[in-house]
Amino acid sequence: MILLRRLDDEGVERLLGLAVADTDPDDVMPPGWTVDRPDEFREFYRAMRDDAYEIVEDDRTVGMARLTAKGETGMWIARCARGAGVGLAALRRVVEEAPRRGVDSIVADTTTDNLAAVTVLRKAGAILDIDGRRVLARLPVPVEPTPDIADTAELLLAYLDFYREAVLRKIDGMTEDELRTSRLPSGWTPLGLVKHLAYVEMRWLRWCFRGEEITHPYGNPDVDDAEWLIEGDDTTDRVRATYREQCARSRDIVAESALTDRAAHWGQPDVPRPTLAWILFHLLQEYARHAGHLDIARELSDGVVGA
């Protein structure tokens, strides 16, 4: 189990001992530090205690991570802990810590020569901007609705938006080939799932609830499972834009309606027309399932896990 422990004076001494005994000094902050300058090391880390953490594995210090109030991060790992997934696990702990510090986006600055850092950032789902040797990584922080919300309607809508954004986060950083490649026997693709969810929003809120005239609420009638299929003119930008447009339209409809209002269009005469509250909870469970599906597809595709 990898944990982060806020740095104190004792932690500074543990980090110093680790840096001297089991790291390459070039990997350790401050830049240019050498093992014969322990006081410089102490002074540097005492000054940044508010932003620094020990990386702890089974109560053993194995490295250092930092997270500033601006979302800047970085870390170094002892030789004994490299190649065992410690860096990726520590970065996930940094992401979990970010909301507590009011950070909504984490940034890391490294170089293409630092293959280990670039690999960890990719696996964590970071969006990489590469300019020559410089690599600037951005890692969005998923933030659930605040836990003090007591109003059920407010909480429902907040979680719907949380999952709507989670879907887009999961496909960020995927290549065009990965977005269009299925990793499962059923054949759906990550981009196809986003297209499907755009149709889900349109079908339930505009067609079913509001009763709008939608010519093809399930997509191209000449193609099986059309709403899941990426067709020739379905660029990634277009699918994302359509999805965002449908989500925005759904929000507008909800804002103009009461949760007790019932669907205008319903094709099951023996079943009561659903209320808007029922429709929204149905959407929430569908999003939760599909976000999990994307978790699996993304991990199978390029190894990226997490929210």
Short mmCIF file of C-alpha atoms in Angstrom, two decimals:
data_model
loop_
_atom_site.label_atom_id
_atom_site.label_comp_id
_atom_site.label_asym_id
_atom_site.label_seq_id
_atom_site.Cartn_x
_atom_site.Cartn_y
_atom_site.Cartn_z
CA MET A 1 0.00 0.00 0.00
CA ILE A 2 1.40 3.37 -1.06
CA LEU A 3 0.48 6.38 1.09
CA LEU A 4 1.51 10.02 1.35
CA ARG A 5 2.63 11.42 4.71
CA ARG A 6 2.88 15.16 5.30
CA LEU A 7 6.48 16.16 5.80
CA ASP A 8 7.73 17.16 9.25
CA ASP A 9 11.22 17.49 10.76
CA GLU A 10 11.51 13.75 11.34
CA GLY A 11 10.36 13.16 7.79
CA VAL A 12 13.06 15.49 6.47
CA GLU A 13 15.66 13.35 8.24
CA ARG A 14 14.18 10.16 6.79
CA LEU A 15 14.27 11.66 3.31
CA LEU A 16 17.85 12.80 3.81
CA GLY A 17 18.93 9.32 4.87
CA LEU A 18 17.15 7.83 1.86
CA ALA A 19 18.65 10.38 -0.54
CA VAL A 20 22.18 9.64 0.73
CA ALA A 21 21.83 5.85 0.81
CA ASP A 22 19.62 4.87 -2.10
CA THR A 23 19.17 7.50 -4.81
CA ASP A 24 21.01 9.13 -7.65
CA PRO A 25 21.67 12.69 -6.40
CA ASP A 26 20.76 14.02 -9.85
CA ASP A 27 17.19 12.77 -9.26
CA VAL A 28 16.80 14.54 -5.93
CA MET A 29 15.78 18.12 -5.31
CA PRO A 30 17.23 20.69 -4.87
CA PRO A 31 18.84 20.72 -8.32
CA GLY A 32 22.57 20.12 -8.17
CA TRP A 33 22.49 18.75 -4.63
CA THR A 34 25.24 16.34 -3.54
CA VAL A 35 25.41 14.00 -0.56
CA ASP A 36 28.12 16.06 1.16
CA ARG A 37 25.69 18.98 1.63
CA PRO A 38 23.10 17.66 4.13
CA ASP A 39 22.27 21.06 5.62
CA GLU A 40 21.32 22.39 2.20
CA PHE A 41 18.96 19.42 1.80
CA ARG A 42 17.38 20.05 5.23
CA GLU A 43 16.92 23.76 4.57
CA PHE A 44 15.32 23.12 1.18
CA TYR A 45 12.74 20.61 2.45
CA ARG A 46 11.93 22.47 5.64
CA ALA A 47 11.07 25.48 3.48
CA MET A 48 8.64 23.43 1.37
CA ARG A 49 7.03 21.34 4.10
CA ASP A 50 3.56 22.67 3.31
CA ASP A 51 3.83 21.22 -0.19
CA ALA A 52 5.89 18.06 0.44
CA TYR A 53 5.01 14.48 1.36
CA GLU A 54 6.93 11.34 2.11
CA ILE A 55 5.97 8.46 -0.16
CA VAL A 56 5.43 5.58 2.23
CA GLU A 57 5.20 1.89 1.38
CA ASP A 58 4.23 -0.34 4.32
CA ASP A 59 5.50 2.32 6.78
CA ARG A 60 8.84 2.58 4.93
CA THR A 61 9.79 5.88 3.30
CA VAL A 62 10.61 5.24 -0.37
CA GLY A 63 10.52 8.70 -1.92
CA MET A 64 9.14 12.24 -1.94
CA ALA A 65 6.21 13.87 -3.70
CA ARG A 66 5.14 17.47 -3.78
CA LEU A 67 1.89 19.24 -4.57
CA THR A 68 1.73 23.02 -4.50
CA ALA A 69 -1.36 25.17 -4.12
CA LYS A 70 -1.06 25.88 -7.86
CA GLY A 71 -1.22 22.16 -8.66
CA GLU A 72 2.47 21.72 -9.51
CA THR A 73 3.77 18.24 -8.75
CA GLY A 74 6.96 16.24 -8.92
CA MET A 75 8.55 13.31 -7.14
CA TRP A 76 11.63 11.18 -6.72
CA ILE A 77 11.78 7.51 -5.83
CA ALA A 78 14.54 5.49 -4.14
CA ARG A 79 16.29 2.85 -6.23
CA CYS A 80 14.86 0.07 -4.07
CA ALA A 81 11.30 1.03 -5.02
CA ARG A 82 11.68 1.63 -8.74
CA GLY A 83 10.01 -0.55 -11.35
CA ALA A 84 7.36 -1.75 -8.91
CA GLY A 85 4.55 0.68 -9.70
CA VAL A 86 5.38 2.97 -6.78
CA GLY A 87 5.54 6.11 -8.92
CA LEU A 88 2.12 5.52 -10.48
CA ALA A 89 0.54 4.68 -7.13
CA ALA A 90 2.09 7.77 -5.55
CA LEU A 91 0.77 9.97 -8.36
CA ARG A 92 -2.70 8.58 -7.76
CA ARG A 93 -2.38 9.54 -4.10
CA VAL A 94 -1.38 13.05 -5.22
CA VAL A 95 -4.55 13.23 -7.33
CA GLU A 96 -6.60 12.13 -4.31
CA GLU A 97 -4.93 14.81 -2.17
CA ALA A 98 -5.55 17.58 -4.70
CA PRO A 99 -9.23 18.34 -3.85
CA ARG A 100 -8.30 18.80 -0.19
CA ARG A 101 -5.90 21.53 -1.30
CA GLY A 102 -8.41 23.16 -3.64
CA VAL A 103 -6.50 21.98 -6.71
CA ASP A 104 -8.57 21.07 -9.79
CA SER A 105 -5.74 20.42 -12.25
CA ILE A 106 -2.27 19.00 -11.63
CA VAL A 107 0.70 19.98 -13.80
CA ALA A 108 4.13 18.40 -14.10
CA ASP A 109 7.16 19.61 -16.02
CA THR A 110 9.70 17.05 -17.22
CA THR A 111 11.73 16.09 -20.30
CA THR A 112 11.52 13.40 -22.94
CA ASP A 113 14.74 11.93 -21.49
CA ASN A 114 12.91 11.09 -18.28
CA LEU A 115 11.17 8.03 -19.70
CA ALA A 116 10.05 6.77 -16.30
CA ALA A 117 8.23 10.03 -15.52
CA VAL A 118 6.66 10.25 -18.96
CA THR A 119 5.46 6.64 -18.70
CA VAL A 120 3.92 7.20 -15.26
CA LEU A 121 2.19 10.38 -16.42
CA ARG A 122 0.76 8.61 -19.49
CA LYS A 123 -0.53 5.71 -17.39
CA ALA A 124 -2.16 8.16 -14.98
CA GLY A 125 -4.09 9.66 -17.90
CA ALA A 126 -2.19 12.95 -18.14
CA ILE A 127 -2.45 15.04 -21.30
CA LEU A 128 1.09 15.62 -22.56
CA ASP A 129 2.25 18.69 -24.46
CA ILE A 130 5.66 17.90 -25.95
CA ASP A 131 7.79 20.76 -27.26
CA GLY A 132 11.23 19.55 -28.24
CA ARG A 133 12.68 17.91 -25.14
CA ARG A 134 10.28 19.60 -22.75
CA VAL A 135 7.16 17.73 -21.63
CA LEU A 136 4.38 19.63 -19.90
CA ALA A 137 1.77 17.30 -18.46
CA ARG A 138 -1.72 18.20 -17.26
CA LEU A 139 -3.76 15.86 -15.14
CA PRO A 140 -7.38 16.89 -14.45
CA VAL A 141 -8.55 16.18 -10.91
CA PRO A 142 -11.91 14.40 -10.70
CA VAL A 143 -13.90 16.02 -7.90
CA GLU A 144 -17.07 14.42 -6.62
CA PRO A 145 -19.88 16.71 -5.44
CA THR A 146 -19.19 18.26 -2.07
CA PRO A 147 -20.20 15.88 0.75
CA ASP A 148 -22.26 18.50 2.58
CA ILE A 149 -25.01 18.48 -0.07
CA ALA A 150 -28.21 17.28 1.59
CA ASP A 151 -30.73 18.18 -1.10
CA THR A 152 -31.43 15.03 -3.13
CA ALA A 153 -32.22 16.87 -6.38
CA GLU A 154 -29.07 18.97 -6.17
CA LEU A 155 -26.97 15.88 -5.41
CA LEU A 156 -28.51 13.94 -8.32
CA LEU A 157 -27.72 16.67 -10.82
CA ALA A 158 -24.22 17.19 -9.43
CA TYR A 159 -23.40 13.48 -9.77
CA LEU A 160 -24.79 13.41 -13.30
CA ASP A 161 -22.41 16.21 -14.26
CA PHE A 162 -19.56 14.44 -12.46
CA TYR A 163 -20.09 11.34 -14.60
CA ARG A 164 -20.62 13.35 -17.79
CA GLU A 165 -17.15 14.83 -17.32
CA ALA A 166 -15.69 11.47 -16.25
CA VAL A 167 -16.57 10.05 -19.67
CA LEU A 168 -14.55 12.75 -21.43
CA ARG A 169 -11.67 12.42 -18.96
CA LYS A 170 -11.44 8.72 -19.74
CA ILE A 171 -10.88 9.28 -23.45
CA ASP A 172 -8.45 12.21 -23.04
CA GLY A 173 -4.98 11.19 -24.19
CA MET A 174 -6.11 8.22 -26.29
CA THR A 175 -4.82 8.03 -29.84
CA GLU A 176 -7.24 8.09 -32.76
CA ASP A 177 -6.58 4.40 -33.32
CA GLU A 178 -7.25 3.54 -29.67
CA LEU A 179 -10.49 5.52 -29.71
CA ARG A 180 -11.73 3.46 -32.66
CA THR A 181 -10.47 0.05 -31.56
CA SER A 182 -12.58 -2.39 -29.55
CA ARG A 183 -10.93 -4.46 -26.81
CA LEU A 184 -14.03 -6.54 -26.07
CA PRO A 185 -15.96 -9.27 -27.94
CA SER A 186 -19.07 -7.10 -28.17
CA GLY A 187 -17.17 -4.74 -30.47
CA TRP A 188 -17.92 -1.31 -28.99
CA THR A 189 -15.20 1.34 -29.07
CA PRO A 190 -14.46 4.17 -26.61
CA LEU A 191 -15.46 6.84 -29.11
CA GLY A 192 -18.56 4.82 -30.01
CA LEU A 193 -19.59 4.78 -26.36
CA VAL A 194 -19.39 8.59 -26.20
CA LYS A 195 -21.56 8.76 -29.33
CA HIS A 196 -24.03 6.37 -27.70
CA LEU A 197 -24.24 8.58 -24.60
CA ALA A 198 -24.98 11.61 -26.76
CA TYR A 199 -27.96 9.68 -28.16
CA VAL A 200 -28.95 8.61 -24.64
CA GLU A 201 -29.12 12.25 -23.52
CA MET A 202 -31.08 13.26 -26.61
CA ARG A 203 -33.45 10.28 -26.50
CA TRP A 204 -34.38 10.48 -22.81
CA LEU A 205 -34.57 14.23 -22.28
CA ARG A 206 -35.54 15.69 -25.66
CA TRP A 207 -37.48 12.86 -27.34
CA CYS A 208 -38.98 10.98 -24.40
CA PHE A 209 -39.43 13.63 -21.71
CA ARG A 210 -39.88 16.85 -23.68
CA GLY A 211 -41.61 15.16 -26.63
CA GLU A 212 -39.53 16.83 -29.35
CA GLU A 213 -39.79 15.52 -32.90
CA ILE A 214 -36.54 13.57 -33.38
CA THR A 215 -36.36 11.88 -36.78
CA HIS A 216 -33.91 9.15 -35.80
CA PRO A 217 -33.62 8.87 -32.01
CA TYR A 218 -31.52 5.69 -32.35
CA GLY A 219 -29.25 6.89 -35.13
CA ASN A 220 -29.07 5.86 -38.78
CA PRO A 221 -32.01 3.47 -39.33
CA ASP A 222 -30.14 1.70 -42.13
CA VAL A 223 -27.32 0.59 -39.80
CA ASP A 224 -27.52 -1.87 -36.92
CA ASP A 225 -26.60 -0.31 -33.56
CA ALA A 226 -25.95 2.95 -35.40
CA GLU A 227 -25.63 5.06 -32.26
CA TRP A 228 -22.60 2.94 -31.27
CA LEU A 229 -20.98 2.89 -34.69
CA ILE A 230 -18.33 5.42 -35.69
CA GLU A 231 -19.19 6.34 -39.27
CA GLY A 232 -17.12 8.16 -41.87
CA ASP A 233 -17.89 11.73 -40.81
CA ASP A 234 -17.72 11.00 -37.07
CA THR A 235 -14.50 12.76 -36.18
CA THR A 236 -13.40 12.76 -32.55
CA ASP A 237 -13.99 16.52 -32.30
CA ARG A 238 -17.45 16.17 -33.79
CA VAL A 239 -18.48 13.34 -31.46
CA ARG A 240 -17.21 15.23 -28.42
CA ALA A 241 -18.94 18.43 -29.51
CA THR A 242 -22.24 16.63 -30.14
CA TYR A 243 -22.00 14.95 -26.75
CA ARG A 244 -21.39 18.27 -24.98
CA GLU A 245 -24.23 19.88 -26.93
CA GLN A 246 -26.70 17.18 -25.88
CA CYS A 247 -25.58 17.37 -22.24
CA ALA A 248 -26.08 21.15 -22.28
CA ARG A 249 -29.55 20.75 -23.81
CA SER A 250 -30.44 18.20 -21.12
CA ARG A 251 -29.42 20.66 -18.40
CA ASP A 252 -31.63 23.35 -19.93
CA ILE A 253 -34.63 21.01 -20.05
CA VAL A 254 -34.15 19.97 -16.43
CA ALA A 255 -33.82 23.60 -15.30
CA GLU A 256 -37.18 24.40 -16.93
CA SER A 257 -39.01 21.42 -15.43
CA ALA A 258 -40.12 19.88 -12.14
CA LEU A 259 -38.91 16.45 -11.05
CA THR A 260 -42.54 15.37 -10.78
CA ASP A 261 -43.26 16.19 -14.45
CA ARG A 262 -43.90 13.13 -16.59
CA ALA A 263 -42.55 12.10 -19.99
CA ALA A 264 -44.48 13.41 -23.00
CA HIS A 265 -43.52 10.53 -25.28
CA TRP A 266 -43.74 6.97 -23.98
CA GLY A 267 -44.17 3.83 -26.06
CA GLN A 268 -45.24 1.43 -23.30
CA PRO A 269 -48.99 1.81 -22.71
CA ASP A 270 -49.02 -0.73 -19.87
CA VAL A 271 -46.25 1.08 -17.95
CA PRO A 272 -46.77 4.47 -16.26
CA ARG A 273 -45.06 7.37 -17.98
CA PRO A 274 -41.85 8.05 -16.02
CA THR A 275 -41.28 11.19 -14.01
CA LEU A 276 -38.29 13.40 -14.71
CA ALA A 277 -36.82 12.19 -11.40
CA TRP A 278 -37.00 8.57 -12.61
CA ILE A 279 -35.42 9.48 -15.95
CA LEU A 280 -32.52 11.28 -14.27
CA PHE A 281 -31.83 8.40 -11.90
CA HIS A 282 -31.95 6.05 -14.89
CA LEU A 283 -29.36 8.24 -16.63
CA LEU A 284 -27.19 8.26 -13.50
CA GLN A 285 -27.05 4.47 -13.29
CA GLU A 286 -26.35 4.23 -17.02
CA TYR A 287 -23.48 6.70 -16.74
CA ALA A 288 -22.03 4.87 -13.74
CA ARG A 289 -22.03 1.58 -15.66
CA HIS A 290 -20.56 3.09 -18.82
CA ALA A 291 -17.85 4.95 -16.91
CA GLY A 292 -16.84 1.57 -15.50
CA HIS A 293 -16.87 0.10 -19.01
CA LEU A 294 -14.53 2.88 -20.13
CA ASP A 295 -12.25 2.19 -17.14
CA ILE A 296 -11.76 -1.35 -18.42
CA ALA A 297 -11.43 -0.40 -22.09
CA ARG A 298 -8.83 2.28 -21.29
CA GLU A 299 -6.74 -0.06 -19.14
CA LEU A 300 -6.82 -2.76 -21.82
CA SER A 301 -5.96 -0.17 -24.47
CA ASP A 302 -2.94 1.67 -23.06
CA GLY A 303 -2.69 0.74 -19.39
CA VAL A 304 -4.17 3.98 -18.02
CA VAL A 305 -6.22 3.47 -14.86
CA GLY A 306 -7.93 5.77 -12.38
CA ALA A 307 -10.65 8.33 -12.55
#
